[in-house]
Tab-separated table of N, CA and C in Angstrom:
chain	number	residue	atom	x	y	z
B	168	MET	N	57.765	102.287	116.612
B	168	MET	CA	58.697	103.208	115.896
B	168	MET	C	57.755	103.588	114.649
B	169	LYS	N	58.120	104.869	114.235
B	169	LYS	CA	57.342	105.399	113.158
B	169	LYS	C	57.716	104.809	111.907
B	170	LYS	N	56.712	104.707	110.974
B	170	LYS	CA	56.810	104.042	109.517
B	170	LYS	C	57.546	105.098	108.706
B	171	ASP	N	58.314	104.718	107.739
B	171	ASP	CA	58.912	105.736	106.774
B	171	ASP	C	59.795	106.769	107.457
B	172	LEU	N	60.343	106.519	108.520
B	172	LEU	CA	61.297	107.485	109.168
B	172	LEU	C	62.571	107.584	108.633
B	173	HIS	N	63.167	106.411	108.268
B	173	HIS	CA	64.548	106.324	107.854
B	173	HIS	C	64.614	106.244	106.378
B	174	PRO	N	65.587	106.927	105.793
B	174	PRO	CA	65.735	106.831	104.230
B	174	PRO	C	66.094	105.390	103.841
B	175	THR	N	65.821	104.980	102.655
B	175	THR	CA	66.048	103.759	102.116
B	175	THR	C	67.645	103.726	101.707
B	176	LEU	N	68.275	102.681	101.762
B	176	LEU	CA	69.651	102.464	101.412
B	176	LEU	C	69.735	101.788	100.061
B	177	HIS	N	70.601	102.336	99.127
B	177	HIS	CA	70.590	101.731	97.849
B	177	HIS	C	72.174	101.174	97.655
B	178	GLU	N	72.317	100.238	96.882
B	178	GLU	CA	73.703	99.705	96.473
B	178	GLU	C	74.226	100.849	95.498
B	179	THR	N	75.524	101.307	95.874
B	179	THR	CA	76.124	102.262	95.169
B	179	THR	C	77.440	102.010	94.709
B	180	LYS	N	77.771	102.270	93.533
B	180	LYS	CA	79.079	102.170	92.987
B	180	LYS	C	79.943	103.415	93.167
B	181	ILE	N	81.200	103.152	93.838
B	181	ILE	CA	81.940	104.465	94.234
B	181	ILE	C	83.152	104.326	93.335
B	182	GLN	N	83.574	105.421	92.587
B	182	GLN	CA	84.691	105.304	91.819
B	182	GLN	C	85.758	106.422	92.295
B	183	CYS	N	87.008	106.027	92.325
B	183	CYS	CA	88.093	106.849	92.733
B	183	CYS	C	88.820	107.449	91.459
B	184	ALA	N	89.505	108.521	91.684
B	184	ALA	CA	90.227	109.063	90.517
B	184	ALA	C	91.412	108.199	90.181
B	185	CYS	N	91.843	107.331	91.047
B	185	CYS	CA	92.907	106.434	90.690
B	185	CYS	C	92.492	105.192	89.931
B	186	GLY	N	91.190	104.983	89.829
B	186	GLY	CA	90.541	103.965	89.085
B	186	GLY	C	89.988	102.802	89.859
B	187	ASN	N	90.111	103.001	91.188
B	187	ASN	CA	89.592	101.915	91.960
B	187	ASN	C	88.017	102.037	92.109
B	188	GLU	N	87.358	100.984	92.011
B	188	GLU	CA	85.843	100.971	92.098
B	188	GLU	C	85.424	99.877	93.164
B	189	PHE	N	84.468	100.236	94.025
B	189	PHE	CA	84.027	99.243	94.902
B	189	PHE	C	82.485	99.621	95.208
B	190	GLN	N	81.726	98.651	95.841
B	190	GLN	CA	80.320	98.841	96.018
B	190	GLN	C	80.228	99.130	97.458
B	191	SER	N	79.166	100.006	97.795
B	191	SER	CA	78.776	100.345	99.126
B	191	SER	C	77.402	100.715	99.143
B	192	LYS	N	76.829	101.186	100.308
B	192	LYS	CA	75.416	101.589	100.391
B	192	LYS	C	75.362	103.044	100.717
B	193	SER	N	74.298	103.589	100.055
B	193	SER	CA	74.156	105.060	100.179
B	193	SER	C	72.666	105.420	100.055
B	194	THR	N	72.373	106.543	100.698
B	194	THR	CA	71.037	107.017	100.638
B	194	THR	C	70.713	107.738	99.286
B	195	ALA	N	71.888	108.138	98.672
B	195	ALA	CA	71.800	108.877	97.426
B	195	ALA	C	71.249	107.933	96.246
B	196	GLY	N	71.687	106.861	96.288
B	196	GLY	CA	71.210	105.768	95.159
B	196	GLY	C	71.786	106.106	93.844
B	197	GLN	N	73.011	106.610	93.805
B	197	GLN	CA	73.687	106.871	92.396
B	197	GLN	C	75.041	106.592	92.541
B	198	GLU	N	75.787	106.723	91.382
B	198	GLU	CA	77.316	106.643	91.419
B	198	GLU	C	77.893	107.742	92.079
B	199	ILE	N	78.954	107.503	92.916
B	199	ILE	CA	79.782	108.457	93.513
B	199	ILE	C	81.168	108.521	93.066
B	200	THR	N	81.660	109.725	92.759
B	200	THR	CA	83.049	109.800	92.409
B	200	THR	C	83.869	110.583	93.489
B	201	VAL	N	84.921	109.952	93.848
B	201	VAL	CA	85.795	110.536	94.896
B	201	VAL	C	87.154	110.749	94.343
B	202	GLU	N	87.959	111.710	94.993
B	202	GLU	CA	89.406	111.928	94.639
B	202	GLU	C	90.272	111.123	95.144
B	203	VAL	N	90.152	110.660	96.392
B	203	VAL	CA	91.059	109.798	97.181
B	203	VAL	C	90.358	108.727	97.861
B	204	CYS	N	90.880	107.418	97.681
B	204	CYS	CA	90.289	106.283	98.442
B	204	CYS	C	91.256	105.524	99.334
B	205	SER	N	90.880	104.478	99.852
B	205	SER	CA	91.901	103.838	100.718
B	205	SER	C	92.993	103.147	99.915
B	206	GLN	N	92.844	102.974	98.577
B	206	GLN	CA	93.808	102.437	97.761
B	206	GLN	C	95.041	103.359	97.596
B	207	CYS	N	94.619	104.680	97.468
B	207	CYS	CA	95.633	105.650	97.059
B	207	CYS	C	95.830	106.795	98.170
B	208	HIS	N	95.277	106.872	99.289
B	208	HIS	CA	95.417	107.698	100.290
B	208	HIS	C	96.747	107.518	100.916
B	209	PRO	N	97.501	108.519	101.146
B	209	PRO	CA	98.891	108.510	101.740
B	209	PRO	C	98.905	107.755	103.074
B	210	PHE	N	97.907	107.801	103.979
B	210	PHE	CA	97.843	107.336	105.273
B	210	PHE	C	97.858	105.748	105.159
B	211	PHE	N	97.185	105.234	104.164
B	211	PHE	CA	97.107	103.771	103.930
B	211	PHE	C	98.270	103.261	103.124
B	212	THR	N	98.742	104.042	102.153
B	212	THR	CA	99.755	103.542	101.272
B	212	THR	C	101.184	103.741	101.861
B	213	GLY	N	101.303	104.736	102.720
B	213	GLY	CA	102.682	104.987	103.299
B	213	GLY	C	103.561	105.868	102.289
B	214	GLN	N	102.966	106.326	101.272
B	214	GLN	CA	103.676	107.218	100.377
B	214	GLN	C	103.086	108.589	100.413
B	215	GLN	N	103.993	109.492	100.343
B	215	GLN	CA	103.563	110.934	100.375
B	215	GLN	C	103.066	111.293	98.996
B	216	ARG	N	101.938	111.917	98.837
B	216	ARG	CA	101.367	112.355	97.584
B	216	ARG	C	100.588	113.587	97.806
B	217	PHE	N	100.760	114.758	97.034
B	217	PHE	CA	100.142	115.830	97.160
B	217	PHE	C	98.932	115.714	96.207
B	218	VAL	N	97.759	115.972	96.763
B	218	VAL	CA	96.496	116.109	95.942
B	218	VAL	C	96.310	117.646	95.719
B	219	ASP	N	96.661	118.023	94.595
B	219	ASP	CA	96.490	119.492	94.270
B	219	ASP	C	95.190	119.858	93.503
B	220	SER	N	94.332	120.412	94.217
B	220	SER	CA	92.989	120.674	93.700
B	220	SER	C	93.078	122.254	93.292
B	221	ALA	N	92.763	122.493	92.066
B	221	ALA	CA	92.863	123.932	91.556
B	221	ALA	C	94.012	124.607	91.686
B	222	GLY	N	95.235	123.962	91.745
B	222	GLY	CA	96.573	124.667	91.775
B	222	GLY	C	96.804	125.329	93.087
B	223	ARG	N	96.306	124.741	94.202
B	223	ARG	CA	96.529	125.436	95.519
B	223	ARG	C	97.994	125.430	95.892
B	224	ILE	N	98.705	124.389	95.608
B	224	ILE	CA	100.117	124.252	96.035
B	224	ILE	C	100.908	125.247	95.346
B	225	ASP	N	100.760	125.242	94.064
B	225	ASP	CA	101.468	126.192	93.145
B	225	ASP	C	101.294	127.719	93.539
B	226	ARG	N	99.980	128.106	93.846
B	226	ARG	CA	99.494	129.344	94.269
B	226	ARG	C	100.220	129.709	95.625
B	227	PHE	N	100.274	128.688	96.556
B	227	PHE	CA	100.957	128.820	97.792
B	227	PHE	C	102.511	129.193	97.487
B	228	LYS	N	103.121	128.419	96.696
B	228	LYS	CA	104.617	128.594	96.431
B	228	LYS	C	104.824	129.952	95.735
B	229	ARG	N	103.873	130.315	94.903
B	229	ARG	CA	104.185	131.648	94.305
B	229	ARG	C	104.047	132.845	95.239
B	230	LYS	N	103.002	132.695	96.185
B	230	LYS	CA	102.762	133.790	97.173
B	230	LYS	C	103.833	133.885	98.064
B	231	TYR	N	104.422	132.808	98.589
B	231	TYR	CA	105.506	132.923	99.631
B	231	TYR	C	106.870	132.723	99.063
B	232	GLY	N	107.043	132.725	97.775
B	232	GLY	CA	108.337	132.721	97.198
B	232	GLY	C	109.176	131.455	97.227
B	233	GLN	N	108.509	130.320	97.395
B	233	GLN	CA	109.210	129.029	97.428
B	233	GLN	C	109.250	128.568	95.988
B	234	THR	N	110.254	128.030	95.475
B	234	THR	CA	110.545	127.499	94.213
B	234	THR	C	110.597	125.881	94.397
B	235	ALA	N	110.074	125.232	93.317
B	235	ALA	CA	110.343	123.745	93.268
B	235	ALA	C	111.637	123.483	92.944
B	236	LYS	N	112.285	122.452	93.648
B	236	LYS	CA	113.590	122.090	93.400
B	236	LYS	C	113.753	120.674	92.782
């Protein structure tokens, strides 16, 4: 097997927008910030939640004439 072929793995702290933090391994070797994790993702929590990035939901509703009730 060739030497120095694989990148080195570093302990990385991952932070979610909900405030959850956990440790993982990454080749980046820095802190990673994510918007959705397993603690707040609708698939794991069973609750429906819209993650609106840059107003996409509002833009869609305005474009197609739907109003929030």
